[in-house]
Short mmCIF file of C-alpha atoms and ligand atoms in Angstrom, two decimals:
data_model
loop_
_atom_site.label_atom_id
_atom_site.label_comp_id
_atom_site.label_asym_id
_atom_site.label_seq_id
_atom_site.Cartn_x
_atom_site.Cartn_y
_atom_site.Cartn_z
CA UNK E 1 0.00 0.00 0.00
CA UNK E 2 0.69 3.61 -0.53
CA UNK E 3 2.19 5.49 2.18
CA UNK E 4 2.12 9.27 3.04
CA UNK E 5 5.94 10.63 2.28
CA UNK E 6 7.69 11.81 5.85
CA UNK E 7 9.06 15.19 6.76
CA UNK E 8 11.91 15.38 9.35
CA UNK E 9 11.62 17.56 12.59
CA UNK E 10 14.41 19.67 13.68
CA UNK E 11 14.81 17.12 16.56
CA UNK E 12 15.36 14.47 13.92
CA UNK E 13 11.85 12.47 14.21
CA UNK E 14 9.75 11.93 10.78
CA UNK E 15 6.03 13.10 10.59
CA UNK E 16 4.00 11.63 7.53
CA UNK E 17 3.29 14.54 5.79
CA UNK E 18 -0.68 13.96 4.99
CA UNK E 19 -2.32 12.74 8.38
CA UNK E 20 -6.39 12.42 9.43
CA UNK E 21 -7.96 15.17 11.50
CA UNK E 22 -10.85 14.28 13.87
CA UNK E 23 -12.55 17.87 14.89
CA UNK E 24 -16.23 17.78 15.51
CA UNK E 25 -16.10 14.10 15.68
CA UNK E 26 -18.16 12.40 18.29
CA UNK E 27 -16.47 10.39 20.08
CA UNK E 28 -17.91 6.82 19.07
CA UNK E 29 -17.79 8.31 15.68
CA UNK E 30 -14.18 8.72 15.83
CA UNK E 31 -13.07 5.00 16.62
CA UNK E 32 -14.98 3.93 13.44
CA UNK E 33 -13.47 6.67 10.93
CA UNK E 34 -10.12 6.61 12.06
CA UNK E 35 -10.01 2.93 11.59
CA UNK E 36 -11.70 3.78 7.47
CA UNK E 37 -8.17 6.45 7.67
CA UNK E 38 -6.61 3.62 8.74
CA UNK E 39 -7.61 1.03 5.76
CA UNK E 40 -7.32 4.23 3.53
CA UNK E 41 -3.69 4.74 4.45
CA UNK E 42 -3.40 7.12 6.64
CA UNK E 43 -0.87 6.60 9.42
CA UNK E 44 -1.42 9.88 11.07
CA UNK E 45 -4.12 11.34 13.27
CA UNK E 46 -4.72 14.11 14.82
CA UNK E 47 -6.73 14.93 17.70
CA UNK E 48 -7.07 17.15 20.77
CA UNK E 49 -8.11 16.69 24.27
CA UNK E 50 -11.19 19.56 23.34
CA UNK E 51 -12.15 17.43 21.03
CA UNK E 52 -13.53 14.57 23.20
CA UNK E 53 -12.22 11.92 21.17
CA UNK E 54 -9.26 10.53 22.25
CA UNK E 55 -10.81 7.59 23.72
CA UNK E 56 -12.11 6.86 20.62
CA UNK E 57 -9.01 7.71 18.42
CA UNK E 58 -7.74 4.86 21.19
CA UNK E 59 -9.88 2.77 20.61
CA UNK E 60 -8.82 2.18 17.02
CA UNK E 61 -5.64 2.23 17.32
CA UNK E 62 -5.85 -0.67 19.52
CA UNK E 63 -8.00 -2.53 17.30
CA UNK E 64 -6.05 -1.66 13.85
CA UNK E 65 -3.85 -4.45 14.41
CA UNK E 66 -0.75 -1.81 13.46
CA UNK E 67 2.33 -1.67 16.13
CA UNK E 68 3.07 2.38 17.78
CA UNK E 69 5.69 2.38 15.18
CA UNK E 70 3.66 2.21 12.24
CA UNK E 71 1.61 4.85 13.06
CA UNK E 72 1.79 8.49 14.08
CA UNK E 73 -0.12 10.13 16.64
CA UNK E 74 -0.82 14.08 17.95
CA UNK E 75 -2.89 15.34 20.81
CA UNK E 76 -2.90 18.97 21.80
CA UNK E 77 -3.08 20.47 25.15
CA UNK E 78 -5.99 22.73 26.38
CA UNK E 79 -6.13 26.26 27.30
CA UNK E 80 -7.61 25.67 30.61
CA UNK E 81 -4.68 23.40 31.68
CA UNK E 82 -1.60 25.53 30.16
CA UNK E 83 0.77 26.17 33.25
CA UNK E 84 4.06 23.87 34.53
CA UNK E 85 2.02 21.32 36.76
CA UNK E 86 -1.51 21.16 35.12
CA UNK E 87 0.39 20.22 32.18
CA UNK E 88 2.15 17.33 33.32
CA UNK E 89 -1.20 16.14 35.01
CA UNK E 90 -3.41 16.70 31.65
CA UNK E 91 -0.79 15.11 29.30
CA UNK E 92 -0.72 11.65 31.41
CA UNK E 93 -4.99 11.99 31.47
CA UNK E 94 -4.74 11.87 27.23
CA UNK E 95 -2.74 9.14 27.72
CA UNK E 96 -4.68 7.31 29.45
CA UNK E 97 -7.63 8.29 26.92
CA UNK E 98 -5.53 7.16 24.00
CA UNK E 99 -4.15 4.40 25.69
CA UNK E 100 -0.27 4.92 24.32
CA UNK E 101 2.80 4.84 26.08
CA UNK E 102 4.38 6.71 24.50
CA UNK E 103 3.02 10.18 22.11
CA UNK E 104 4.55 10.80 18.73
CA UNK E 105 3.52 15.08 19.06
CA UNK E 106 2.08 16.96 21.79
CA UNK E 107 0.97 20.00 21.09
CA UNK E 108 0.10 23.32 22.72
CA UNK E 109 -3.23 24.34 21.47
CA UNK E 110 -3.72 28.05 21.74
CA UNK E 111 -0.83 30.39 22.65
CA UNK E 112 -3.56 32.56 24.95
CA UNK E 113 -1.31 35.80 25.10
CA UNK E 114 -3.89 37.14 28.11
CA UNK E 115 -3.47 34.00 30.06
CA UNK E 116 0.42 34.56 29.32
CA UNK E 117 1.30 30.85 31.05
CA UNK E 118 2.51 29.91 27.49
CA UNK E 119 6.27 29.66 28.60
CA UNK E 120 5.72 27.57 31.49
CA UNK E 121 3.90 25.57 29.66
CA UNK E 122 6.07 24.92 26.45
CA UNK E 123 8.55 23.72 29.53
CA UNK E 124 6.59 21.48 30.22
CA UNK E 125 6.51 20.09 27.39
CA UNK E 126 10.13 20.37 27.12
CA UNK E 127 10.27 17.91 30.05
CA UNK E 128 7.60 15.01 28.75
CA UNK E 129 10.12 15.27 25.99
CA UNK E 130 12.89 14.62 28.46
CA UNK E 131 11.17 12.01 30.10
CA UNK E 132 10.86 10.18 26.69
CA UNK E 133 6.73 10.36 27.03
CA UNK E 134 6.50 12.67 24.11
CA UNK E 135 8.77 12.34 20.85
CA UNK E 136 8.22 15.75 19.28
CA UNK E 137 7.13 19.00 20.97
CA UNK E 138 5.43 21.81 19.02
CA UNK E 139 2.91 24.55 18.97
CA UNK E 140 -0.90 25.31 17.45
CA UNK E 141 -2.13 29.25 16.72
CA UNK E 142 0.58 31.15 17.67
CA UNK E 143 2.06 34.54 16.94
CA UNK E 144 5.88 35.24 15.58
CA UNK E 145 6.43 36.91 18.63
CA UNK E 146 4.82 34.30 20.62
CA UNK E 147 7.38 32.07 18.64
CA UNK E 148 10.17 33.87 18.95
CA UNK E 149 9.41 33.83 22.97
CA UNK E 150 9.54 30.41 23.43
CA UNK E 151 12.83 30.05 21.76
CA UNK E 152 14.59 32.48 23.79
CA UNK E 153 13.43 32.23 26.77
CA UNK E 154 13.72 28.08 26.72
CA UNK E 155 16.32 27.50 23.58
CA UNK E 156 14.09 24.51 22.45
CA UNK E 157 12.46 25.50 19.17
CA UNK E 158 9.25 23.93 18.76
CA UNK E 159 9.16 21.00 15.71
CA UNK E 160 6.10 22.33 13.80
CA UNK E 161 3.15 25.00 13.99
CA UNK E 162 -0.47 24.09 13.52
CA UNK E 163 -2.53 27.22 11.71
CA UNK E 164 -4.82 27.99 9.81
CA UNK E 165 -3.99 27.80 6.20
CA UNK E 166 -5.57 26.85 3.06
CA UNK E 167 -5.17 28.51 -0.62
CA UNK E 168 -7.37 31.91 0.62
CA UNK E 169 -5.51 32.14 3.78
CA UNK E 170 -2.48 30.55 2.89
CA UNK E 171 0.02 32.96 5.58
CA UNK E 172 3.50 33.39 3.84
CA UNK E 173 4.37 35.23 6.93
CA UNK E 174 4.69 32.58 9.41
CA UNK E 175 4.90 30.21 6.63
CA UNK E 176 8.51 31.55 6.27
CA UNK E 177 9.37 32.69 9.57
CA UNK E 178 8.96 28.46 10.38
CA UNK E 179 10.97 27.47 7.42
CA UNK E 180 13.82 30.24 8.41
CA UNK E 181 13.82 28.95 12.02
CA UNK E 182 13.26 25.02 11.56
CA UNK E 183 9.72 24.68 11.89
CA UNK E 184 7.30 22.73 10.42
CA UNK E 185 4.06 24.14 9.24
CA UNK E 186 0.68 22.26 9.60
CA UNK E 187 -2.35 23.19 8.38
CA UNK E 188 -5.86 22.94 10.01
CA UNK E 189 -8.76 23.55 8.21
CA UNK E 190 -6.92 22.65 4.99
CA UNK E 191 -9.74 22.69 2.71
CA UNK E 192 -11.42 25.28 4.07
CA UNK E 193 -13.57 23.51 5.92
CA UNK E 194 -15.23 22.55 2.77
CA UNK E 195 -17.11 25.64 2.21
CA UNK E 196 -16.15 28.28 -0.62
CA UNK E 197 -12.80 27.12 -1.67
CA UNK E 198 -13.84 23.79 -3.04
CA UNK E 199 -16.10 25.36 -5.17
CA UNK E 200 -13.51 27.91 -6.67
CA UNK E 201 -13.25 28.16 -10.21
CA UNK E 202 -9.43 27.74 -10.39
CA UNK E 203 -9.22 25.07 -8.41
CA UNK E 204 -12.13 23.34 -10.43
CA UNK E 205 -10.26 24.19 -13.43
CA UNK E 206 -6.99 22.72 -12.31
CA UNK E 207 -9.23 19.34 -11.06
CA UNK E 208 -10.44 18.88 -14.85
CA UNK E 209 -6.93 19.03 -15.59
CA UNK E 210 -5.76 16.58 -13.29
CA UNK E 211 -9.56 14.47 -13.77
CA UNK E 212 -9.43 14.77 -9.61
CA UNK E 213 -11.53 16.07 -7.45
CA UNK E 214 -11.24 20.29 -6.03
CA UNK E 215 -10.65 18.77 -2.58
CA UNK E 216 -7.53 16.76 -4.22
CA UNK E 217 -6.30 19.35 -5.53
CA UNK E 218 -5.90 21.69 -2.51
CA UNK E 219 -4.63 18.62 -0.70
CA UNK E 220 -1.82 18.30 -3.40
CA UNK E 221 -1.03 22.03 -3.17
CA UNK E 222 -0.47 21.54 0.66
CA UNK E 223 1.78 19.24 -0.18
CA UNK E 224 3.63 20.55 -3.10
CA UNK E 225 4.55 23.63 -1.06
CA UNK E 226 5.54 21.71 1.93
CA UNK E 227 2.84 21.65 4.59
CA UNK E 228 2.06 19.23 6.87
CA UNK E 229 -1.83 18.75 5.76
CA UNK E 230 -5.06 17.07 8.10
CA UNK E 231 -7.85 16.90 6.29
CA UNK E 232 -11.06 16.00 7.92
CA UNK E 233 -14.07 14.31 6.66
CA UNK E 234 -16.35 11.52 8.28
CA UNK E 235 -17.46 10.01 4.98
CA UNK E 236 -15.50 7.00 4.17
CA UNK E 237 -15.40 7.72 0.20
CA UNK E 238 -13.91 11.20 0.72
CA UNK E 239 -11.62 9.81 2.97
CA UNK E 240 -10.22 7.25 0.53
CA UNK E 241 -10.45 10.21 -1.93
CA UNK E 242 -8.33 12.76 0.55
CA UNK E 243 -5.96 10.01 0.74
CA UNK E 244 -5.62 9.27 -2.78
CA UNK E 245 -4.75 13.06 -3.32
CA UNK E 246 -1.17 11.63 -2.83
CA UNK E 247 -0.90 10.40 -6.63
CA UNK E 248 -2.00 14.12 -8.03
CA UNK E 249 0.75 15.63 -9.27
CA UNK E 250 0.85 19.81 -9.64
CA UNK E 251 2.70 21.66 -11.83
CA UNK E 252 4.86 24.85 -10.92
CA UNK E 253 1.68 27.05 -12.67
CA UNK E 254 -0.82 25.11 -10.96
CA UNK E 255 0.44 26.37 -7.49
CA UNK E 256 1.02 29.56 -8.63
CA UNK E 257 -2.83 29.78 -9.85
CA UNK E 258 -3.75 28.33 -6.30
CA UNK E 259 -0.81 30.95 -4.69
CA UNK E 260 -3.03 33.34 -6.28
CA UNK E 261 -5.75 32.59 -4.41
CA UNK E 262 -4.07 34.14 -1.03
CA UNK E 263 -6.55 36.48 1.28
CA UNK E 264 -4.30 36.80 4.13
CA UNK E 265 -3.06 40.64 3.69
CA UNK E 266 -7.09 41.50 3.91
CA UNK E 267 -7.53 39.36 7.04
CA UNK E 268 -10.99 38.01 4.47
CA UNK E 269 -9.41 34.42 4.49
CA UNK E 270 -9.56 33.55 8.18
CA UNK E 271 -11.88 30.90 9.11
CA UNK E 272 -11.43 30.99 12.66
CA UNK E 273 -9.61 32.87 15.58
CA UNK E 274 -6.74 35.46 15.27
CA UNK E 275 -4.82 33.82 17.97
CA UNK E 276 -3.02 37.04 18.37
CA UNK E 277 -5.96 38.13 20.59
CA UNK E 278 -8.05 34.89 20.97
CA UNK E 279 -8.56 34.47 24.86
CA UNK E 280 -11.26 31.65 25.30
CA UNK E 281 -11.44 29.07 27.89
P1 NAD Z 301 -11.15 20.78 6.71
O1 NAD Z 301 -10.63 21.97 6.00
O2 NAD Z 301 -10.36 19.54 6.76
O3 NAD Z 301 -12.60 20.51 6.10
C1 NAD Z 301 -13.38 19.42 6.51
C2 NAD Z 301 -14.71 19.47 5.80
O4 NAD Z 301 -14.51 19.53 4.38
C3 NAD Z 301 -15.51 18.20 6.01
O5 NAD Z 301 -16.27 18.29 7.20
C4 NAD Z 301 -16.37 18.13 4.78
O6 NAD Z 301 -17.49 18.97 4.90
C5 NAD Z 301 -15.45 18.71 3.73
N1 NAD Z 301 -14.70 17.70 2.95
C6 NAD Z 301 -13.71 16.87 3.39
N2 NAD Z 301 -13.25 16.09 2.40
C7 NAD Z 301 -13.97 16.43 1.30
C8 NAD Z 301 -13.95 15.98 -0.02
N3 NAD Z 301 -13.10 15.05 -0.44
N4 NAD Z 301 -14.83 16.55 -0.90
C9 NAD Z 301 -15.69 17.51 -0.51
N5 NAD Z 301 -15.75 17.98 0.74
C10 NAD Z 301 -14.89 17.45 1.65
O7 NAD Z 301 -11.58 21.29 8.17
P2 NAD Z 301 -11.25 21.01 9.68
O8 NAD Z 301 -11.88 19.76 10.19
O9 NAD Z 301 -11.56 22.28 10.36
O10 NAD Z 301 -9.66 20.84 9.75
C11 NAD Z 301 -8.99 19.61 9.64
C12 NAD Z 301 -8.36 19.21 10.96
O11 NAD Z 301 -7.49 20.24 11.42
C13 NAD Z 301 -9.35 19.04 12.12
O12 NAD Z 301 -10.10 17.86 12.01
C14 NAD Z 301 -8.40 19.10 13.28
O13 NAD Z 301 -7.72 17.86 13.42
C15 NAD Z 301 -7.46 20.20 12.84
N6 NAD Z 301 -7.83 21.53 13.39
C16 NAD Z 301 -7.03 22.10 14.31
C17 NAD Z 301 -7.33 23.35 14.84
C18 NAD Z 301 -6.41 23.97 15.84
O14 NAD Z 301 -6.82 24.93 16.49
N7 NAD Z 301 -5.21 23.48 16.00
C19 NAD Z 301 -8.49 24.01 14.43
C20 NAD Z 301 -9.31 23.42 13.47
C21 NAD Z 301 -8.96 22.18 12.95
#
């Protein structure tokens, strides 16, 4: 079978560069679509504690019949438990949820500038990585500043970044600040949650090209310009499909069409929360 290609982490470790996200995915749900990913080909999931589905995500690894090093796993850590301690306690209480010994990525969820506990936290993090419970340590919605924080006041630069970013909010900015510093980029929300964007006439145009599908073809472009990518979808055909983006090949003009595409200087793009001022609990 097909698998993802890796990326390597500036601590050395390998991520597969198209993984399985499981937002807004009841938990029950979860065990049976991540084991479809699974079957699909997909070797990387990612979840969060907020999401109320790492029992579930557990629950298929367990029955998937494939070993921890076969696959490749993230969870994130919540707002409400950033600080030294609470983070220790609330990484070992996923663990127990997703019944692993050991995590491939832990992540920090939301950098919270109000809350300001970020620091402690990411040191925290730099410890579970110590221990050996965590493999790879990174970061979701932060700021360059917030960035740039974290590596001098710890020295540990974080492995990768989880934003926002898809082809209308595709954020050069921190895009490059991460390449010039060693870190990853990940999207979330990669097809734009499935709205607008996958009915964009460029992108349709460049499907007919390819004879794939609009949601393949952003997929490709995530990966043709280096992101790690996590689609989501709960329908087992569209997961096979999101999976299968792996064999379209871009050209150079394609992603420059899709480049095109970019809303981030406007601020029209975002989906979400700016996380420079996001404060939620
Ligand atoms: P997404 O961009 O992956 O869009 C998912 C939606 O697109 C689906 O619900 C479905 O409606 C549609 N879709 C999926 N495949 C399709 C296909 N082949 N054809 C047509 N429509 C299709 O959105 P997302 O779930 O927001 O993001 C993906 C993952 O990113 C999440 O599941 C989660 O793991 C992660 N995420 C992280 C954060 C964060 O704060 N770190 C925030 C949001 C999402």
């Amino acid at each position: 079978m097909t698998l993802s290609p890796t990326l390597t982490f500036n601590d050395g470790n390998t991520i597969p560069q198209l993984g399985y996200g499981v937002w807004q995915v009841e938990d029950d749900v979860a065990e049976k679509v991540v084991r479809q990913a699974f079957e699909a080909g997909f070797r990387h999931i990612d979840t969060a504690k907020i999401y109320g589905n790492e029992a579930g995500v557990g629950r298929a690894i367990a029955s998937s019949g494939l070993s921890p090093e076969q696959i490749f796993i993230t969870t994130k850590l919540w707002n409400a438990d950033q600080g030294y301690e609470s983070t220790l306690a609330a990484f070992e209480e996923s663990m127990d949820r997703l019944g692993l010994e050991t995590l491939d990525l832990y992540l920090i969820h939301w950098m919270q500038p109000k809350q300001d506990k970020y620091v402690d936290t990411w040191k925290a993090l730099i410890e579970l990585q110590k221990r050996g419970r965590v493999k790879s340590i990174g970061v979701s919605n932060f700021t360059i500043e917030g960035l740039q924080r974290l590596i001098d006041e710890t020295g540990v630069v974080p492995a990768i970044h989880q934003i926002e970013l898809h082809p209308y909010f595709s954020q050069r900015e921190l895009r490059g600040f991460g390449a010039a510093n060693g870190i990853l980029t990940q999207a979330w929300s990669p097809l734009g949650q499935g709205g607008e964007l996958l009915q964009d006439p460029a992108v349709a145009s460049i499907a007919a090209k390819h004879q794939a599908t609009p949601a393949q073809v952003v997929i490709a472009w995530h990966l043709a310009i280096g992101n790690v990518v996590i689609p989501k979808s709960v329908t087992e055909s569209r997961i096979r499909e999101n999976f299968a983006a792996l064999e379209v090949a871009l050209d150079a003009e394609d992603v420059e069409a899709i480049n095109a595409l970019d809303k981030t200087a406007s601020g029209e793009g975002r989906i979400g929360p700016d996380p420079a001022v996001s404060d939620f609990a």
